[in-house]
Short mmCIF file of C-alpha atoms and ligand atoms in Angstrom, two decimals:
data_model
loop_
_atom_site.label_atom_id
_atom_site.label_comp_id
_atom_site.label_asym_id
_atom_site.label_seq_id
_atom_site.Cartn_x
_atom_site.Cartn_y
_atom_site.Cartn_z
CA UNK A 699 -24.85 -22.98 -92.77
CA UNK A 700 -27.18 -20.12 -92.08
CA UNK A 701 -27.53 -20.68 -88.34
CA UNK A 702 -23.82 -20.80 -87.61
CA UNK A 703 -23.16 -17.92 -89.97
CA UNK A 704 -25.73 -15.88 -88.02
CA UNK A 705 -23.90 -16.53 -84.73
CA UNK A 706 -20.56 -15.44 -86.17
CA UNK A 707 -22.02 -12.40 -87.91
CA UNK A 708 -23.93 -11.28 -84.81
CA UNK A 709 -20.66 -11.37 -82.88
CA UNK A 710 -18.96 -9.22 -85.51
CA UNK A 711 -21.85 -6.79 -85.66
CA UNK A 712 -22.15 -6.48 -81.88
CA UNK A 713 -18.52 -5.43 -81.66
CA UNK A 714 -18.94 -2.97 -84.49
CA UNK A 715 -22.23 -1.64 -83.15
CA UNK A 716 -21.16 -0.99 -79.58
CA UNK A 717 -17.46 -0.25 -80.04
CA UNK A 718 -17.24 1.02 -83.65
CA UNK A 719 -14.42 -1.46 -84.13
CA UNK A 720 -14.24 -3.38 -87.40
CA UNK A 721 -12.74 -6.59 -86.12
CA UNK A 722 -10.74 -8.15 -88.94
CA UNK A 723 -9.55 -10.85 -86.50
CA UNK A 724 -13.11 -12.06 -85.91
CA UNK A 725 -12.61 -15.17 -88.08
CA UNK A 726 -9.60 -16.09 -85.96
CA UNK A 727 -11.80 -16.25 -82.86
CA UNK A 728 -13.88 -18.72 -84.85
CA UNK A 729 -10.73 -20.69 -85.68
CA UNK A 730 -9.54 -20.59 -82.06
CA UNK A 731 -12.94 -21.89 -80.96
CA UNK A 732 -12.63 -24.87 -83.32
CA UNK A 733 -9.07 -25.62 -82.24
CA UNK A 734 -10.08 -25.19 -78.62
CA UNK A 735 -12.80 -27.75 -79.19
CA UNK A 736 -10.25 -30.15 -80.62
CA UNK A 737 -7.96 -29.74 -77.61
CA UNK A 738 -10.79 -30.21 -75.13
CA UNK A 739 -12.27 -33.27 -76.85
CA UNK A 740 -8.83 -34.77 -77.44
CA UNK A 741 -7.42 -34.41 -73.95
CA UNK A 742 -10.48 -34.67 -71.74
CA UNK A 743 -10.78 -38.34 -70.70
CA UNK A 744 -14.56 -38.55 -70.90
CA UNK A 745 -16.96 -39.95 -73.51
CA UNK A 746 -17.14 -38.04 -76.80
CA UNK A 747 -20.55 -36.52 -76.16
CA UNK A 748 -19.57 -35.13 -72.77
CA UNK A 749 -16.24 -33.88 -74.08
CA UNK A 750 -18.01 -32.00 -76.83
CA UNK A 751 -20.44 -30.41 -74.40
CA UNK A 752 -17.49 -29.39 -72.26
CA UNK A 753 -15.89 -27.86 -75.35
CA UNK A 754 -19.04 -25.87 -76.07
CA UNK A 755 -18.65 -24.26 -72.65
CA UNK A 756 -14.86 -24.04 -72.32
CA UNK A 757 -13.87 -22.92 -75.82
CA UNK A 758 -16.10 -19.80 -75.94
CA UNK A 759 -15.06 -18.85 -72.40
CA UNK A 760 -11.37 -19.24 -73.21
CA UNK A 761 -11.68 -17.37 -76.50
CA UNK A 762 -13.71 -14.66 -74.75
CA UNK A 763 -10.92 -14.28 -72.18
CA UNK A 764 -8.31 -14.02 -74.95
CA UNK A 765 -10.46 -11.37 -76.65
CA UNK A 766 -10.87 -9.37 -73.44
CA UNK A 767 -7.11 -9.47 -72.99
CA UNK A 768 -6.59 -8.30 -76.58
CA UNK A 769 -9.05 -5.48 -75.96
CA UNK A 770 -7.32 -4.23 -72.84
CA UNK A 771 -3.77 -4.59 -74.13
CA UNK A 772 -4.26 -3.40 -77.71
CA UNK A 773 -7.58 -1.75 -78.62
CA UNK A 774 -7.93 0.30 -75.43
CA UNK A 775 -4.44 1.73 -75.93
CA UNK A 776 -5.51 2.91 -79.37
CA UNK A 777 -8.51 4.64 -77.77
CA UNK A 778 -10.73 2.66 -80.15
CA UNK A 779 -9.78 4.89 -83.04
CA UNK A 780 -11.68 3.34 -85.99
CA UNK A 781 -8.78 3.30 -88.44
CA UNK A 782 -6.07 2.32 -85.99
CA UNK A 783 -8.15 -0.62 -84.71
CA UNK A 784 -8.58 -2.04 -88.23
CA UNK A 785 -4.82 -2.17 -88.63
CA UNK A 786 -4.42 -3.55 -85.12
CA UNK A 787 -6.95 -6.34 -85.65
CA UNK A 788 -5.14 -7.30 -88.87
CA UNK A 789 -2.10 -7.69 -86.63
CA UNK A 790 -4.12 -9.78 -84.17
CA UNK A 791 -5.31 -11.97 -87.05
CA UNK A 792 -1.72 -12.73 -87.97
CA UNK A 793 -0.66 -13.37 -84.37
CA UNK A 794 -3.56 -15.75 -83.69
CA UNK A 795 -2.90 -17.62 -86.92
CA UNK A 796 0.80 -18.04 -86.23
CA UNK A 797 0.11 -19.05 -82.64
CA UNK A 798 -2.33 -21.70 -83.85
CA UNK A 799 0.22 -22.94 -86.38
CA UNK A 800 2.90 -23.27 -83.70
CA UNK A 801 0.80 -24.90 -81.00
CA UNK A 802 -1.63 -26.89 -83.10
CA UNK A 803 0.16 -27.47 -86.37
CA UNK A 804 -0.81 -27.30 -90.02
CA UNK A 805 -3.09 -30.35 -90.06
CA UNK A 806 -6.86 -30.37 -90.22
CA UNK A 807 -8.14 -32.59 -87.45
CA UNK A 808 -11.63 -33.93 -86.94
CA UNK A 809 -13.71 -33.58 -83.81
CA UNK A 810 -16.23 -36.31 -83.11
CA UNK A 811 -19.84 -35.15 -83.07
CA UNK A 812 -21.60 -35.61 -79.73
CA UNK A 813 -24.00 -38.11 -81.25
CA UNK A 814 -24.72 -39.96 -84.47
CA UNK A 815 -28.32 -39.86 -85.40
CA UNK A 816 -29.51 -40.69 -88.85
CA UNK A 817 -32.77 -39.11 -89.73
CA UNK A 818 -34.66 -38.95 -92.93
CA UNK A 819 -35.55 -35.28 -93.21
CA UNK A 820 -36.15 -33.07 -96.19
CA UNK A 821 -33.42 -30.36 -96.41
CA UNK A 822 -31.18 -31.64 -93.64
CA UNK A 823 -30.66 -34.90 -95.45
CA UNK A 824 -29.65 -37.62 -93.12
CA UNK A 825 -27.78 -35.93 -90.31
CA UNK A 826 -29.60 -35.40 -87.05
CA UNK A 827 -26.57 -33.46 -85.88
CA UNK A 828 -27.12 -30.73 -88.47
CA UNK A 829 -30.64 -30.26 -87.19
CA UNK A 830 -29.24 -30.03 -83.67
CA UNK A 831 -26.79 -27.32 -84.79
CA UNK A 832 -29.63 -25.21 -86.12
CA UNK A 833 -31.59 -25.54 -82.89
CA UNK A 834 -28.56 -24.85 -80.70
CA UNK A 835 -27.60 -21.77 -82.73
CA UNK A 836 -31.16 -20.49 -82.52
CA UNK A 837 -31.15 -20.94 -78.74
CA UNK A 838 -27.88 -19.04 -78.40
CA UNK A 839 -29.16 -16.24 -80.64
CA UNK A 840 -32.33 -16.00 -78.60
CA UNK A 841 -30.16 -15.74 -75.50
CA UNK A 842 -28.17 -12.88 -77.04
CA UNK A 843 -31.36 -11.11 -78.00
CA UNK A 844 -32.78 -11.46 -74.48
CA UNK A 845 -29.47 -10.27 -73.04
CA UNK A 846 -29.48 -7.15 -75.20
CA UNK A 847 -33.14 -6.21 -74.76
CA UNK A 848 -34.12 -7.46 -71.31
CA UNK A 849 -31.12 -7.22 -69.00
CA UNK A 850 -29.18 -4.47 -67.27
CA UNK A 851 -26.01 -5.55 -69.05
CA UNK A 852 -27.77 -5.18 -72.40
CA UNK A 853 -29.11 -1.75 -71.45
CA UNK A 854 -25.64 -0.63 -70.45
CA UNK A 855 -24.21 -1.88 -73.75
CA UNK A 856 -26.88 -0.11 -75.78
CA UNK A 857 -26.44 3.15 -73.86
CA UNK A 858 -22.69 2.97 -74.44
CA UNK A 859 -23.31 2.32 -78.12
CA UNK A 860 -25.37 5.53 -78.43
CA UNK A 861 -23.14 7.94 -76.51
CA UNK A 862 -20.15 6.82 -74.50
CA UNK A 863 -19.45 10.13 -72.74
CA UNK A 864 -23.03 10.43 -71.52
CA UNK A 865 -22.92 6.76 -70.49
CA UNK A 866 -19.89 7.64 -68.33
CA UNK A 867 -21.86 10.50 -66.79
CA UNK A 868 -24.35 7.92 -65.59
CA UNK A 869 -21.82 5.68 -63.96
CA UNK A 870 -21.16 3.24 -66.78
CA UNK A 871 -17.58 1.96 -66.86
CA UNK A 872 -17.11 2.14 -70.61
CA UNK A 873 -13.78 0.26 -70.54
CA UNK A 874 -15.45 -2.71 -68.91
CA UNK A 875 -18.37 -2.61 -71.32
CA UNK A 876 -15.95 -2.65 -74.25
CA UNK A 877 -13.91 -5.54 -72.90
CA UNK A 878 -17.11 -7.47 -72.21
CA UNK A 879 -18.56 -6.74 -75.65
CA UNK A 880 -15.38 -7.78 -77.41
CA UNK A 881 -15.30 -10.96 -75.35
CA UNK A 882 -18.96 -11.70 -76.07
CA UNK A 883 -18.48 -11.14 -79.81
CA UNK A 884 -15.50 -13.49 -79.84
CA UNK A 885 -17.28 -16.08 -77.70
CA UNK A 886 -20.16 -16.15 -80.19
CA UNK A 887 -17.75 -16.87 -83.04
CA UNK A 888 -16.11 -19.58 -80.91
CA UNK A 889 -19.46 -21.15 -80.07
CA UNK A 890 -20.34 -21.19 -83.77
CA UNK A 891 -17.06 -22.98 -84.45
CA UNK A 892 -17.64 -25.61 -81.77
CA UNK A 893 -21.03 -26.31 -83.34
CA UNK A 894 -19.59 -26.62 -86.84
CA UNK A 895 -16.33 -28.43 -86.11
CA UNK A 896 -17.78 -31.97 -86.06
CA UNK A 897 -18.84 -31.32 -89.67
CA UNK A 898 -15.85 -29.32 -90.87
CA UNK A 899 -12.61 -30.23 -89.01
CA UNK A 900 -10.37 -27.78 -87.18
CA UNK A 901 -7.63 -26.04 -89.16
CA UNK A 902 -5.51 -22.97 -88.48
CA UNK A 903 -6.63 -21.21 -91.67
CA UNK A 904 -10.34 -21.92 -91.29
CA UNK A 905 -11.13 -18.37 -90.10
CA UNK A 906 -11.11 -16.75 -93.54
CA UNK A 907 -14.44 -17.98 -94.88
CA UNK A 908 -16.53 -17.13 -91.82
CA UNK A 909 -14.91 -13.68 -91.67
CA UNK A 910 -15.74 -12.95 -95.28
CA UNK A 911 -19.26 -14.32 -95.03
CA UNK A 912 -19.88 -12.43 -91.79
CA UNK A 913 -18.81 -9.20 -93.44
CA UNK A 914 -21.15 -9.90 -96.33
CA UNK A 915 -23.99 -10.57 -93.92
CA UNK A 916 -23.26 -7.45 -91.89
CA UNK A 917 -23.02 -5.26 -95.00
CA UNK A 918 -26.32 -6.56 -96.33
CA UNK A 919 -28.09 -6.57 -92.99
CA UNK A 920 -26.82 -3.20 -91.87
CA UNK A 921 -23.99 -2.28 -89.51
CA UNK A 922 -25.12 -2.24 -85.91
CA UNK A 923 -28.48 -3.84 -86.66
CA UNK A 924 -29.08 -7.12 -84.86
CA UNK A 925 -32.33 -7.87 -86.67
CA UNK A 926 -30.81 -7.15 -90.08
CA UNK A 927 -27.89 -9.46 -89.34
CA UNK A 928 -30.23 -12.34 -88.54
CA UNK A 929 -32.34 -11.89 -91.65
CA UNK A 930 -29.31 -11.46 -93.90
CA UNK A 931 -27.57 -14.50 -92.38
CA UNK A 932 -30.64 -16.58 -93.03
CA UNK A 933 -30.95 -15.41 -96.64
CA UNK A 934 -27.23 -15.70 -97.44
CA UNK A 935 -26.78 -18.98 -95.59
CA UNK A 936 -29.80 -20.68 -97.12
CA UNK A 937 -29.30 -19.38 -100.65
CA UNK A 938 -25.61 -20.25 -100.47
CA UNK A 939 -26.53 -23.80 -99.51
CA UNK A 940 -29.29 -24.19 -102.08
CA UNK A 941 -27.40 -22.61 -104.96
CA UNK A 942 -24.23 -24.54 -104.16
CA UNK A 943 -26.19 -27.77 -104.08
CA UNK A 944 -28.20 -27.33 -107.26
CA UNK A 945 -25.83 -25.25 -109.33
CA UNK A 946 -22.27 -24.58 -108.20
CA UNK A 947 -20.49 -23.02 -105.21
CA UNK A 948 -18.90 -20.50 -107.58
CA UNK A 949 -22.30 -19.27 -108.69
CA UNK A 950 -23.31 -18.91 -105.03
CA UNK A 951 -20.25 -16.74 -104.35
CA UNK A 952 -20.89 -14.66 -107.45
CA UNK A 953 -24.48 -14.02 -106.37
CA UNK A 954 -23.44 -13.10 -102.83
CA UNK A 955 -20.85 -10.67 -104.18
CA UNK A 956 -23.46 -9.18 -106.49
CA UNK A 957 -25.89 -8.78 -103.59
CA UNK A 958 -23.23 -6.94 -101.58
CA UNK A 959 -22.46 -4.66 -104.51
CA UNK A 960 -26.15 -3.87 -105.02
CA UNK A 961 -26.70 -3.11 -101.34
CA UNK A 962 -23.58 -0.95 -101.17
CA UNK A 963 -24.73 1.07 -104.17
CA UNK A 964 -28.42 1.43 -103.42
CA UNK A 965 -28.60 1.19 -99.63
CA UNK A 966 -25.15 1.75 -98.13
CA UNK A 967 -26.49 1.64 -94.59
CA UNK A 968 -27.73 -1.94 -95.16
CA UNK A 969 -31.26 -3.22 -95.47
CA UNK A 970 -32.01 -2.69 -91.79
CA UNK A 971 -29.39 -0.13 -90.86
CA UNK A 972 -30.49 3.28 -89.65
CA UNK A 973 -29.63 6.29 -91.77
CA UNK A 974 -26.96 8.42 -90.11
CA UNK B 1060 -21.33 21.48 -50.81
CA UNK B 1061 -19.31 21.51 -54.06
CA UNK B 1062 -16.16 23.59 -54.03
CA UNK B 1063 -14.06 24.24 -57.11
CA UNK B 1064 -10.65 25.83 -56.53
CA UNK B 1065 -7.89 26.90 -58.87
CA UNK B 1066 -9.03 24.63 -61.68
CA UNK B 1067 -7.19 24.73 -64.98
CA UNK B 1068 -8.40 22.49 -67.78
CA UNK B 1069 -8.67 22.26 -71.54
CA UNK B 1070 -8.77 20.06 -74.59
CA UNK B 1071 -5.35 18.59 -75.36
CA UNK B 1072 -2.94 21.46 -75.85
CA UNK B 1073 -5.70 24.11 -75.68
CA UNK B 1074 -6.26 25.54 -72.20
CA UNK B 1075 -9.87 26.72 -71.75
CA UNK B 1076 -10.34 27.09 -67.98
CA UNK B 1077 -7.79 29.11 -66.02
CA UNK B 1078 -7.72 29.16 -62.24
CA UNK B 1079 -11.48 28.76 -61.87
CA UNK B 1080 -12.98 28.81 -58.40
CA UNK B 1081 -16.53 28.92 -57.06
CA UNK B 1082 -18.79 27.21 -54.61
CA UNK B 1083 -22.26 25.72 -55.03
CA UNK B 1084 -24.18 25.55 -51.75
CA UNK B 1085 -26.83 23.07 -50.71
CA UNK B 1086 -30.38 24.32 -51.27
CA UNK B 1087 -29.18 27.10 -53.55
CA UNK B 1088 -29.15 27.69 -57.27
CA UNK B 1089 -25.83 28.97 -58.53
CA UNK B 1090 -26.13 30.40 -62.02
CA UNK B 1091 -23.14 30.54 -64.32
CA UNK B 1092 -23.36 33.24 -66.95
CA UNK B 1093 -21.05 34.39 -69.69
CA UNK B 1094 -20.72 34.88 -73.41
CA UNK B 1095 -20.58 32.07 -75.94
CA UNK B 1096 -17.26 30.32 -75.65
CA UNK B 1097 -16.54 31.66 -72.14
CA UNK B 1098 -16.03 28.07 -70.93
CA UNK B 1099 -19.30 27.40 -69.09
CA UNK B 1100 -19.91 23.98 -70.62
CA UNK B 1101 -16.25 23.07 -70.25
CA UNK B 1102 -16.47 23.85 -66.54
CA UNK B 1103 -19.38 21.42 -66.08
CA UNK B 1104 -17.62 18.76 -68.16
CA UNK B 1105 -14.58 19.23 -65.96
CA UNK B 1106 -16.62 18.58 -62.80
CA UNK B 1107 -18.01 15.43 -64.49
CA UNK B 1108 -14.49 14.24 -65.27
CA UNK B 1109 -14.98 14.34 -69.04
CA UNK B 1110 -12.37 17.09 -69.32
CA UNK B 1111 -9.52 16.40 -66.89
CA UNK B 1112 -8.38 19.19 -64.59
CA UNK B 1113 -4.64 19.73 -64.97
CA UNK B 1114 -4.49 21.83 -61.79
CA UNK B 1115 -6.75 22.69 -58.86
CA UNK B 1116 -9.28 20.76 -56.84
CA UNK B 1117 -12.97 19.88 -57.02
CA UNK B 1118 -14.28 18.71 -53.66
CA UNK B 1119 -17.77 17.45 -52.81
CA UNK B 1120 -18.41 16.85 -49.09
CA UNK B 1121 -14.78 15.90 -48.56
CA UNK B 1122 -14.53 13.72 -51.68
CA UNK B 1123 -11.87 14.76 -54.16
CA UNK B 1124 -13.97 14.52 -57.29
CA UNK B 1125 -11.14 15.61 -59.59
CA UNK B 1126 -9.24 12.42 -58.78
CA UNK B 1127 -12.08 10.13 -59.81
CA UNK B 1128 -12.49 8.55 -63.25
CA UNK B 1129 -15.54 10.01 -65.00
CA UNK B 1130 -17.77 6.99 -64.39
CA UNK B 1131 -17.24 7.21 -60.61
CA UNK B 1132 -18.42 10.81 -60.32
CA UNK B 1133 -22.19 10.11 -60.51
CA UNK B 1134 -21.87 7.50 -57.74
CA UNK B 1135 -21.23 10.37 -55.36
CA UNK B 1136 -24.42 12.13 -56.35
CA UNK B 1137 -23.35 14.50 -59.11
CA UNK B 1138 -25.93 14.59 -61.90
CA UNK B 1139 -25.55 16.35 -65.20
CA UNK B 1140 -28.01 17.56 -67.82
CA UNK B 1141 -25.74 18.32 -70.77
CA UNK B 1142 -26.21 21.09 -73.29
CA UNK B 1143 -28.35 19.70 -76.12
CA UNK B 1144 -29.79 17.05 -73.76
CA UNK B 1145 -27.89 14.06 -75.18
CA UNK B 1146 -30.58 11.50 -74.50
CA UNK B 1147 -30.00 7.92 -75.53
CA UNK B 1148 -32.10 8.52 -78.65
CA UNK B 1149 -32.93 4.98 -79.81
CA UNK B 1150 -33.79 3.93 -76.25
CA UNK B 1151 -37.28 4.38 -74.83
CA UNK B 1152 -38.21 6.86 -72.12
CA UNK B 1153 -38.29 4.02 -69.58
CA UNK B 1154 -34.86 2.78 -70.67
CA UNK B 1155 -33.36 6.26 -70.41
CA UNK B 1156 -34.65 6.45 -66.86
CA UNK B 1157 -33.21 3.00 -66.13
CA UNK B 1158 -29.77 4.23 -67.19
CA UNK B 1159 -30.27 7.11 -64.75
CA UNK B 1160 -31.09 4.67 -61.96
CA UNK B 1161 -28.08 2.46 -62.73
CA UNK B 1162 -25.23 4.27 -60.98
CA UNK B 1163 -26.80 4.56 -57.54
CA UNK B 1164 -29.04 1.53 -57.77
CA UNK B 1165 -32.21 3.59 -57.49
CA UNK B 1166 -35.30 1.49 -56.90
CA UNK B 1167 -38.86 1.87 -58.18
CA UNK B 1168 -39.63 4.44 -55.50
CA UNK B 1169 -36.96 6.79 -56.90
CA UNK B 1170 -38.39 6.39 -60.36
CA UNK B 1171 -41.93 6.99 -59.11
CA UNK B 1172 -40.85 10.18 -57.32
CA UNK B 1173 -39.17 11.47 -60.48
CA UNK B 1174 -42.22 10.68 -62.63
CA UNK B 1175 -44.31 12.54 -60.06
CA UNK B 1176 -42.48 15.69 -61.17
CA UNK B 1177 -43.06 14.97 -64.86
CA UNK B 1178 -46.43 13.26 -65.34
CA UNK B 1179 -46.17 13.71 -69.10
CA UNK B 1180 -43.30 11.27 -69.19
CA UNK B 1181 -45.29 8.63 -67.40
CA UNK B 1182 -47.73 8.52 -70.32
CA UNK B 1183 -44.85 7.99 -72.75
CA UNK B 1184 -42.67 5.41 -71.01
CA UNK B 1185 -42.60 3.07 -74.01
CA UNK B 1186 -41.91 5.79 -76.57
CA UNK B 1187 -38.52 5.99 -78.29
CA UNK B 1188 -36.96 9.09 -76.77
CA UNK B 1189 -35.77 10.64 -80.04
CA UNK B 1190 -39.41 10.95 -81.10
CA UNK B 1191 -40.36 13.13 -78.10
CA UNK B 1192 -40.98 16.85 -78.57
CA UNK B 1193 -38.18 19.21 -77.60
CA UNK B 1194 -39.83 20.07 -74.30
CA UNK B 1195 -40.48 16.44 -73.45
CA UNK B 1196 -36.89 15.58 -74.31
CA UNK B 1197 -35.65 18.23 -71.91
CA UNK B 1198 -37.98 16.91 -69.19
CA UNK B 1199 -36.57 13.45 -69.78
CA UNK B 1200 -32.99 14.70 -69.63
CA UNK B 1201 -33.74 16.28 -66.25
CA UNK B 1202 -35.72 13.26 -65.05
CA UNK B 1203 -32.86 10.93 -66.04
CA UNK B 1204 -30.45 13.06 -63.99
CA UNK B 1205 -32.81 13.13 -61.00
CA UNK B 1206 -32.87 9.33 -61.00
CA UNK B 1207 -29.40 9.63 -59.42
CA UNK B 1208 -30.99 11.33 -56.37
CA UNK B 1209 -28.31 13.96 -56.78
CA UNK B 1210 -26.67 16.12 -54.15
CA UNK B 1211 -25.40 18.33 -56.94
CA UNK B 1212 -27.46 18.90 -60.08
CA UNK B 1213 -25.79 20.62 -63.02
CA UNK B 1214 -27.94 21.91 -65.87
CA UNK B 1215 -26.37 23.32 -69.03
CA UNK B 1216 -28.81 25.76 -70.67
CA UNK B 1217 -31.86 23.58 -70.04
CA UNK B 1218 -34.35 26.08 -71.47
CA UNK B 1219 -32.50 26.69 -74.76
CA UNK B 1220 -34.97 26.68 -77.64
CA UNK B 1221 -38.11 26.05 -75.60
CA UNK B 1222 -41.40 27.95 -75.56
CA UNK B 1223 -42.25 30.17 -72.54
CA UNK B 1224 -44.65 27.76 -70.81
CA UNK B 1225 -42.09 24.96 -70.98
CA UNK B 1226 -39.38 27.29 -69.69
CA UNK B 1227 -41.63 28.10 -66.71
CA UNK B 1228 -42.23 24.45 -66.01
CA UNK B 1229 -38.52 23.69 -65.96
CA UNK B 1230 -37.77 26.72 -63.80
CA UNK B 1231 -40.48 25.69 -61.36
CA UNK B 1232 -38.97 22.22 -61.17
CA UNK B 1233 -35.57 23.72 -60.37
CA UNK B 1234 -37.13 25.86 -57.64
CA UNK B 1235 -38.92 22.88 -56.12
CA UNK B 1236 -35.70 20.86 -56.03
CA UNK B 1237 -34.00 23.66 -54.14
CA UNK B 1238 -36.24 22.98 -51.15
CA UNK B 1239 -34.99 19.40 -51.03
CA UNK B 1240 -31.45 20.61 -50.36
CA UNK B 1241 -29.93 19.96 -53.76
CA UNK B 1242 -27.08 22.22 -54.82
CA UNK B 1243 -27.99 23.31 -58.32
CA UNK B 1244 -25.56 24.71 -60.87
CA UNK B 1245 -27.37 26.30 -63.78
CA UNK B 1246 -25.75 27.61 -66.92
CA UNK B 1247 -28.06 30.33 -68.18
CA UNK B 1248 -27.82 32.98 -70.90
CA UNK B 1249 -30.88 35.08 -70.13
CA UNK B 1250 -30.85 37.71 -67.39
CA UNK B 1251 -34.53 37.43 -66.41
CA UNK B 1252 -34.30 33.65 -66.11
CA UNK B 1253 -31.17 33.83 -63.98
CA UNK B 1254 -32.68 36.42 -61.66
CA UNK B 1255 -35.84 34.38 -61.30
CA UNK B 1256 -34.24 31.16 -60.06
CA UNK B 1257 -30.68 31.91 -58.94
CA UNK B 1258 -29.42 32.69 -55.44
CA UNK B 1259 -25.87 33.36 -56.57
CA UNK B 1260 -24.45 34.21 -59.97
CA UNK B 1261 -20.92 33.53 -61.18
CA UNK B 1262 -19.89 35.48 -64.28
CA UNK B 1263 -17.39 33.80 -66.58
CA UNK B 1264 -15.19 35.46 -69.16
CA UNK B 1265 -12.30 33.94 -71.12
CA UNK B 1266 -12.18 30.79 -69.04
CA UNK B 1267 -12.10 32.60 -65.68
CA UNK B 1268 -14.67 33.50 -63.07
CA UNK B 1269 -14.62 37.24 -63.53
CA UNK B 1270 -17.01 38.13 -60.74
CA UNK B 1271 -19.57 36.59 -58.42
CA UNK B 1272 -22.63 38.21 -56.87
CA UNK B 1273 -25.72 37.40 -54.84
CA UNK B 1274 -28.73 37.49 -57.14
CA UNK B 1275 -30.66 39.57 -54.60
CA UNK B 1276 -28.14 42.39 -55.01
CA UNK B 1277 -28.61 42.59 -58.78
CA UNK B 1278 -31.24 44.23 -60.96
CA UNK B 1279 -31.72 43.43 -64.66
CA UNK B 1280 -29.88 46.68 -65.39
CA UNK B 1281 -26.85 45.78 -63.27
CA UNK B 1282 -23.42 46.51 -64.75
CA UNK B 1283 -22.34 42.86 -64.44
CA UNK B 1284 -24.84 41.71 -67.04
CA UNK B 1285 -23.73 44.36 -69.50
CA UNK B 1286 -20.06 43.54 -68.87
CA UNK B 1287 -20.11 39.75 -68.99
CA UNK B 1288 -23.26 38.66 -70.79
CA UNK B 1289 -23.55 41.51 -73.25
CA UNK B 1290 -27.14 42.64 -73.04
N1 LIG C 1682 -14.05 19.38 -77.75
C1 LIG C 1682 -13.38 20.54 -77.83
N2 LIG C 1682 -12.14 20.58 -78.35
C2 LIG C 1682 -11.46 21.75 -78.44
N3 LIG C 1682 -11.92 22.92 -78.01
C3 LIG C 1682 -13.15 22.94 -77.47
C4 LIG C 1682 -13.95 21.76 -77.36
N4 LIG C 1682 -15.13 22.08 -76.79
C5 LIG C 1682 -15.07 23.42 -76.56
N5 LIG C 1682 -13.89 23.93 -76.97
C6 LIG C 1682 -13.47 25.34 -76.87
O1 LIG C 1682 -13.52 25.73 -75.52
C7 LIG C 1682 -14.01 27.06 -75.40
C8 LIG C 1682 -15.16 27.08 -74.41
O2 LIG C 1682 -16.24 26.31 -74.91
P1 LIG C 1682 -17.53 26.01 -74.05
O3 LIG C 1682 -18.37 25.06 -74.81
O4 LIG C 1682 -17.13 25.65 -72.68
O5 LIG C 1682 -18.22 27.45 -74.04
P2 LIG C 1682 -19.63 27.88 -73.45
O6 LIG C 1682 -19.35 28.96 -72.49
O7 LIG C 1682 -20.38 26.71 -72.95
O8 LIG C 1682 -20.32 28.47 -74.75
P3 LIG C 1682 -21.86 28.43 -75.21
O9 LIG C 1682 -22.53 29.56 -74.53
O10 LIG C 1682 -21.77 28.69 -76.70
O11 LIG C 1682 -22.42 27.11 -74.89
C9 LIG C 1682 -14.39 27.50 -76.79
O12 LIG C 1682 -13.37 28.35 -77.27
C10 LIG C 1682 -14.45 26.25 -77.59
O13 LIG C 1682 -14.04 26.47 -78.91
MG1 LIG C 1683 -22.07 25.75 -73.49
#
């Protein structure tokens, strides 16, 4: 789904853009968000719709907190060295997966959607919930865009992204910016998962696909480019859906892989990425 | 105002500054001169906390600046115009100024006062800063620093690569700021420029302050310039 893919990919790209960290564990934040949603909806003694809304708030916050902790305890100690952090996030991926397996188990479990609405729409078929997911994802993305372009926090993040030493010289606490960015990136993945989990079920290995797709989106859209990520997510998500529906999922994957290869060869900085 | 004493600092295992001491007084321009690689930029970075001092003290009005993390230094009114300007290139002029206002919560009146000094920036507030001309970029780098309402202003070769009229404009700005009581530290390579704006000159060689002098006591032919700057 293009909208949810965009949320996850924007999270990945934000972390790369501001911190220069390639977060291999990003898909696990997605997975933790889905599992968090299951826990919240399963244990909160309120009607399904309210429980789901609670999950949409609680899961991203909890996952963001876990991410901030991981940043301070692991990435900061590595001084955000680009190569060391790739290895470290592979380690985080494994830890999160094993933790999910121990505490949640190997089963895929469903989460009830907040509402059942059958609509007759072209493209979305019959599910009113899918339409809702698209709208909700768009609202969250708009919020991220406003945050980055219109607020002090966004300004501080962009200044840090350009030049962290000079940012320090103007009073910006770079460590805090990094922890916050990592948390925000993870929370976006978690929010995407809460949106998708009523359609997909929560499982401890479900992080792989969104990670891969997000990387594809980010490579095509351009590292560090928010606009490129959105466009690429839309193109990949929609074409993946259409091609899978009319032809086969395998063909969709082949085409996506081909697109990545073409972009890497002819425009390594991505369609919207700035030349170094 | 700002007193540096016995400072030793460097990059990892390499020691660059050795037992450096000098004082920058309020309402004065202190020029730092010396050959390439003498350690002038390193000294300013050390005051900013980017290069940690392994010995010695840096004190501003009783505050031990050398104990602060780098991002706390500007809160106490130390502003820095780095060598090569280091603007936030993809950000607009207005956004660069906003970053300058951030640390000390400067309001619109601070910004207006700064733009008063550089009217050319006011016409270009929405322009992406990397597309400004070299002179405009330098004005913005200084304006961004002034948004901190600094007590100490440190400029690292601000006139490098600029045409004479732009150099004048920047020198005049420095002279005007002097009257407001700012302590200015100016790294400068050219003798005439240093003599025009400086009250005191500290000569650096091999990571030490080799000599200091009052600018009024020096002529362009003075021995110090030949010894430490190599003219
Ligand atoms: N990041 C760094 N890592 C290691 N050594 C450095 C670093 N930056 C500067 N140095 C070394 O420190 C010494 C002083 O450099 P610095 O930039 O302070 O000189 P400078 O007086 O400002 O010279 P210039 O007039 O060329 O600007 C030089 O020998 C330089 O090689
Ligand atoms: Mg220098």
